[in-house]
Amino acid sequence: MNIKGIQKNVLSLLIQIGKDSYPHEFLAQLLHKDGIINDVLIIPGTITSPVMAYIRDDVRPIMVNLAGTAHSHPNGILRPSFTDVLHFAKIGGQCHLIFGSPFSRDSWRAFHADGSPYTLYIVGDDDWDENG
Ligand SMILES: [Zn+2]
């Protein structure tokens, strides 16, 4: 199952979580249905600081409908660090979102597990084209 899109309300929620967590990072797992990201799972035990967020191995659930991850970069840099790419592979999923300060509608990017850019459509957005 290819992850093709994200629901607009889920995107809005993630932007809000990024704002609320600032200046700390947040880390969440993204769940999907039929290739559309439709839910967010904030992991209990997620450890955050202004420079890093990670999931303790002992609390990481196994998700069959895992789409990928979302986390924030309080410094606003919208690309994955070397450590991020390692975590993408470790946590799993194919689509990984990074939300940066100032946590506006445009201050986020999607990436493949290898850190390359990922094209993700926003479902429910005016720009969304059902046939696209
Ligand atoms: Zn990061």
PDB file of C-alpha atoms and ligand atoms in Angstrom:
ATOM      1  CA  MET A   1       0.000   0.000   0.000  1.00  0.00           C
ATOM      2  CA  ASN A   2       1.478   3.300  -1.097  1.00  0.00           C
ATOM      3  CA  ILE A   3       0.850   6.276   1.143  1.00  0.00           C
ATOM      4  CA  LYS A   4      -0.633   8.903  -1.171  1.00  0.00           C
ATOM      5  CA  GLY A   5      -2.139  11.552   1.016  1.00  0.00           C
ATOM      6  CA  ILE A   6      -2.910  12.998   4.404  1.00  0.00           C
ATOM      7  CA  GLN A   7      -6.234  14.238   5.678  1.00  0.00           C
ATOM      8  CA  LYS A   8      -6.282  17.999   6.088  1.00  0.00           C
ATOM      9  CA  ASN A   9      -7.556  17.777   9.675  1.00  0.00           C
ATOM     10  CA  VAL A  10      -4.700  15.425  10.604  1.00  0.00           C
ATOM     11  CA  LEU A  11      -2.222  17.847   9.072  1.00  0.00           C
ATOM     12  CA  SER A  12      -3.779  20.710  11.063  1.00  0.00           C
ATOM     13  CA  LEU A  13      -3.541  18.630  14.243  1.00  0.00           C
ATOM     14  CA  LEU A  14       0.159  17.910  13.671  1.00  0.00           C
ATOM     15  CA  ILE A  15       0.879  21.599  13.077  1.00  0.00           C
ATOM     16  CA  GLN A  16      -0.919  22.387  16.343  1.00  0.00           C
ATOM     17  CA  ILE A  17       1.035  19.701  18.233  1.00  0.00           C
ATOM     18  CA  GLY A  18       4.233  21.217  16.860  1.00  0.00           C
ATOM     19  CA  LYS A  19       3.198  24.623  18.144  1.00  0.00           C
ATOM     20  CA  ASP A  20       2.148  23.243  21.533  1.00  0.00           C
ATOM     21  CA  SER A  21       5.412  21.300  21.934  1.00  0.00           C
ATOM     22  CA  TYR A  22       7.663  24.209  20.987  1.00  0.00           C
ATOM     23  CA  PRO A  23      10.490  24.728  21.922  1.00  0.00           C
ATOM     24  CA  HIS A  24      10.603  20.947  22.370  1.00  0.00           C
ATOM     25  CA  GLU A  25      10.242  18.379  19.631  1.00  0.00           C
ATOM     26  CA  PHE A  26       7.342  15.993  19.356  1.00  0.00           C
ATOM     27  CA  LEU A  27       7.357  12.572  17.771  1.00  0.00           C
ATOM     28  CA  ALA A  28       4.295  10.715  16.570  1.00  0.00           C
ATOM     29  CA  GLN A  29       3.458   7.688  14.485  1.00  0.00           C
ATOM     30  CA  LEU A  30       1.133   8.178  11.529  1.00  0.00           C
ATOM     31  CA  LEU A  31      -1.574   5.656  10.745  1.00  0.00           C
ATOM     32  CA  HIS A  32      -3.305   5.252   7.419  1.00  0.00           C
ATOM     33  CA  LYS A  33      -6.382   3.751   5.853  1.00  0.00           C
ATOM     34  CA  ASP A  34      -6.317   2.930   2.146  1.00  0.00           C
ATOM     35  CA  GLY A  35      -3.124   4.929   1.666  1.00  0.00           C
ATOM     36  CA  ILE A  36      -4.426   8.102   3.305  1.00  0.00           C
ATOM     37  CA  ILE A  37      -2.935   9.197   6.628  1.00  0.00           C
ATOM     38  CA  ASN A  38      -5.967   9.514   8.880  1.00  0.00           C
ATOM     39  CA  ASP A  39      -4.718   9.269  12.455  1.00  0.00           C
ATOM     40  CA  VAL A  40      -1.859  10.260  14.730  1.00  0.00           C
ATOM     41  CA  LEU A  41      -0.465   8.273  17.612  1.00  0.00           C
ATOM     42  CA  ILE A  42       1.589  10.238  20.115  1.00  0.00           C
ATOM     43  CA  ILE A  43       3.736   7.643  21.779  1.00  0.00           C
ATOM     44  CA  PRO A  44       3.656   7.484  25.579  1.00  0.00           C
ATOM     45  CA  GLY A  45       7.288   7.541  26.630  1.00  0.00           C
ATOM     46  CA  THR A  46       8.343   9.793  23.812  1.00  0.00           C
ATOM     47  CA  ILE A  47      11.296  11.643  25.210  1.00  0.00           C
ATOM     48  CA  THR A  48      11.725  15.199  24.030  1.00  0.00           C
ATOM     49  CA  SER A  49      14.242  17.964  24.400  1.00  0.00           C
ATOM     50  CA  PRO A  50      14.936  21.033  22.283  1.00  0.00           C
ATOM     51  CA  VAL A  51      17.347  18.992  20.157  1.00  0.00           C
ATOM     52  CA  MET A  52      15.960  15.480  19.918  1.00  0.00           C
ATOM     53  CA  ALA A  53      12.922  13.259  20.208  1.00  0.00           C
ATOM     54  CA  TYR A  54      12.916   9.518  20.143  1.00  0.00           C
ATOM     55  CA  ILE A  55      10.824   6.523  21.080  1.00  0.00           C
ATOM     56  CA  ARG A  56      12.009   4.130  23.756  1.00  0.00           C
ATOM     57  CA  ASP A  57      12.183   0.641  22.301  1.00  0.00           C
ATOM     58  CA  ASP A  58      10.171  -0.896  25.139  1.00  0.00           C
ATOM     59  CA  VAL A  59       7.064   1.202  24.507  1.00  0.00           C
ATOM     60  CA  ARG A  60       7.067   1.157  20.703  1.00  0.00           C
ATOM     61  CA  PRO A  61       3.906  -0.597  19.516  1.00  0.00           C
ATOM     62  CA  ILE A  62       3.807  -2.723  16.392  1.00  0.00           C
ATOM     63  CA  MET A  63       1.417  -1.033  13.972  1.00  0.00           C
ATOM     64  CA  VAL A  64       0.071  -2.931  10.986  1.00  0.00           C
ATOM     65  CA  ASN A  65      -1.316   0.237   9.410  1.00  0.00           C
ATOM     66  CA  LEU A  66       1.722   2.368  10.118  1.00  0.00           C
ATOM     67  CA  ALA A  67       2.237   5.028   7.452  1.00  0.00           C
ATOM     68  CA  GLY A  68       5.359   6.567   8.956  1.00  0.00           C
ATOM     69  CA  THR A  69       6.325   9.199  11.465  1.00  0.00           C
ATOM     70  CA  ALA A  70       5.958  12.885  12.174  1.00  0.00           C
ATOM     71  CA  HIS A  71       8.252  15.025  14.269  1.00  0.00           C
ATOM     72  CA  SER A  72       9.138  18.651  14.680  1.00  0.00           C
ATOM     73  CA  HIS A  73      12.244  20.743  14.189  1.00  0.00           C
ATOM     74  CA  PRO A  74      11.968  23.756  16.486  1.00  0.00           C
ATOM     75  CA  ASN A  75      14.895  25.301  14.564  1.00  0.00           C
ATOM     76  CA  GLY A  76      12.721  25.381  11.449  1.00  0.00           C
ATOM     77  CA  ILE A  77      15.054  23.342   9.222  1.00  0.00           C
ATOM     78  CA  LEU A  78      12.782  21.323   6.948  1.00  0.00           C
ATOM     79  CA  ARG A  79      15.039  18.413   6.119  1.00  0.00           C
ATOM     80  CA  PRO A  80      15.926  15.224   7.968  1.00  0.00           C
ATOM     81  CA  SER A  81      19.149  14.952   9.925  1.00  0.00           C
ATOM     82  CA  PHE A  82      21.388  11.894   9.622  1.00  0.00           C
ATOM     83  CA  THR A  83      19.913  10.684  12.921  1.00  0.00           C
ATOM     84  CA  ASP A  84      16.394  11.213  11.582  1.00  0.00           C
ATOM     85  CA  VAL A  85      17.060   8.896   8.644  1.00  0.00           C
ATOM     86  CA  LEU A  86      18.301   6.220  11.033  1.00  0.00           C
ATOM     87  CA  HIS A  87      15.120   6.616  13.089  1.00  0.00           C
ATOM     88  CA  PHE A  88      12.898   6.484   9.990  1.00  0.00           C
ATOM     89  CA  ALA A  89      14.347   3.083   9.138  1.00  0.00           C
ATOM     90  CA  LYS A  90      14.142   1.890  12.734  1.00  0.00           C
ATOM     91  CA  ILE A  91      10.548   2.961  13.367  1.00  0.00           C
ATOM     92  CA  GLY A  92       9.313   1.933   9.924  1.00  0.00           C
ATOM     93  CA  GLY A  93       6.763   3.207   7.464  1.00  0.00           C
ATOM     94  CA  GLN A  94       7.302   4.879   4.125  1.00  0.00           C
ATOM     95  CA  CYS A  95       6.336   8.513   4.681  1.00  0.00           C
ATOM     96  CA  HIS A  96       7.965  10.745   7.265  1.00  0.00           C
ATOM     97  CA  LEU A  97       6.874  14.294   8.014  1.00  0.00           C
ATOM     98  CA  ILE A  98       8.942  17.086   9.504  1.00  0.00           C
ATOM     99  CA  PHE A  99       7.225  20.167  10.912  1.00  0.00           C
ATOM    100  CA  GLY A 100       9.329  23.246  11.510  1.00  0.00           C
ATOM    101  CA  SER A 101       8.929  26.498  13.333  1.00  0.00           C
ATOM    102  CA  PRO A 102       6.856  28.698  12.879  1.00  0.00           C
ATOM    103  CA  PHE A 103       4.453  25.767  12.341  1.00  0.00           C
ATOM    104  CA  SER A 104       2.453  27.423   9.609  1.00  0.00           C
ATOM    105  CA  ARG A 105       0.491  25.634   6.908  1.00  0.00           C
ATOM    106  CA  ASP A 106       3.563  25.639   4.674  1.00  0.00           C
ATOM    107  CA  SER A 107       6.305  24.889   7.191  1.00  0.00           C
ATOM    108  CA  TRP A 108       6.389  21.110   6.786  1.00  0.00           C
ATOM    109  CA  ARG A 109       7.811  18.576   4.341  1.00  0.00           C
ATOM    110  CA  ALA A 110       7.376  14.861   3.640  1.00  0.00           C
ATOM    111  CA  PHE A 111      10.246  12.432   3.102  1.00  0.00           C
ATOM    112  CA  HIS A 112      10.879   8.844   2.124  1.00  0.00           C
ATOM    113  CA  ALA A 113      12.608   6.631   4.684  1.00  0.00           C
ATOM    114  CA  ASP A 114      15.918   7.363   2.899  1.00  0.00           C
ATOM    115  CA  GLY A 115      15.432  11.107   3.417  1.00  0.00           C
ATOM    116  CA  SER A 116      14.499  11.987  -0.176  1.00  0.00           C
ATOM    117  CA  PRO A 117      11.473  14.241  -0.819  1.00  0.00           C
ATOM    118  CA  TYR A 118       8.036  12.583  -0.833  1.00  0.00           C
ATOM    119  CA  THR A 119       5.025  13.931  -2.698  1.00  0.00           C
ATOM    120  CA  LEU A 120       2.028  13.819  -0.387  1.00  0.00           C
ATOM    121  CA  TYR A 121      -1.397  15.134  -1.272  1.00  0.00           C
ATOM    122  CA  ILE A 122      -3.605  16.923   1.205  1.00  0.00           C
ATOM    123  CA  VAL A 123      -7.045  15.320   1.232  1.00  0.00           C
ATOM    124  CA  GLY A 124      -9.885  17.715   1.822  1.00  0.00           C
ATOM    125  CA  ASP A 125      -7.804  20.678   0.728  1.00  0.00           C
ATOM    126  CA  ASP A 126      -8.914  22.939  -2.113  1.00  0.00           C
ATOM    127  CA  ASP A 127      -5.747  21.974  -3.964  1.00  0.00           C
ATOM    128  CA  TRP A 128      -6.563  18.281  -3.780  1.00  0.00           C
ATOM    129  CA  ASP A 129      -7.499  16.694  -7.090  1.00  0.00           C
ATOM    130  CA  GLU A 130      -9.251  13.326  -6.806  1.00  0.00           C
ATOM    131  CA  ASN A 131      -7.932  12.335 -10.218  1.00  0.00           C
ATOM    132  CA  GLY A 132      -4.423  13.616  -9.646  1.00  0.00           C
TER     133      GLY A 132
HETATM  134 ZN    ZN B   1      14.572  15.590  13.049  1.00  0.00          ZN
END
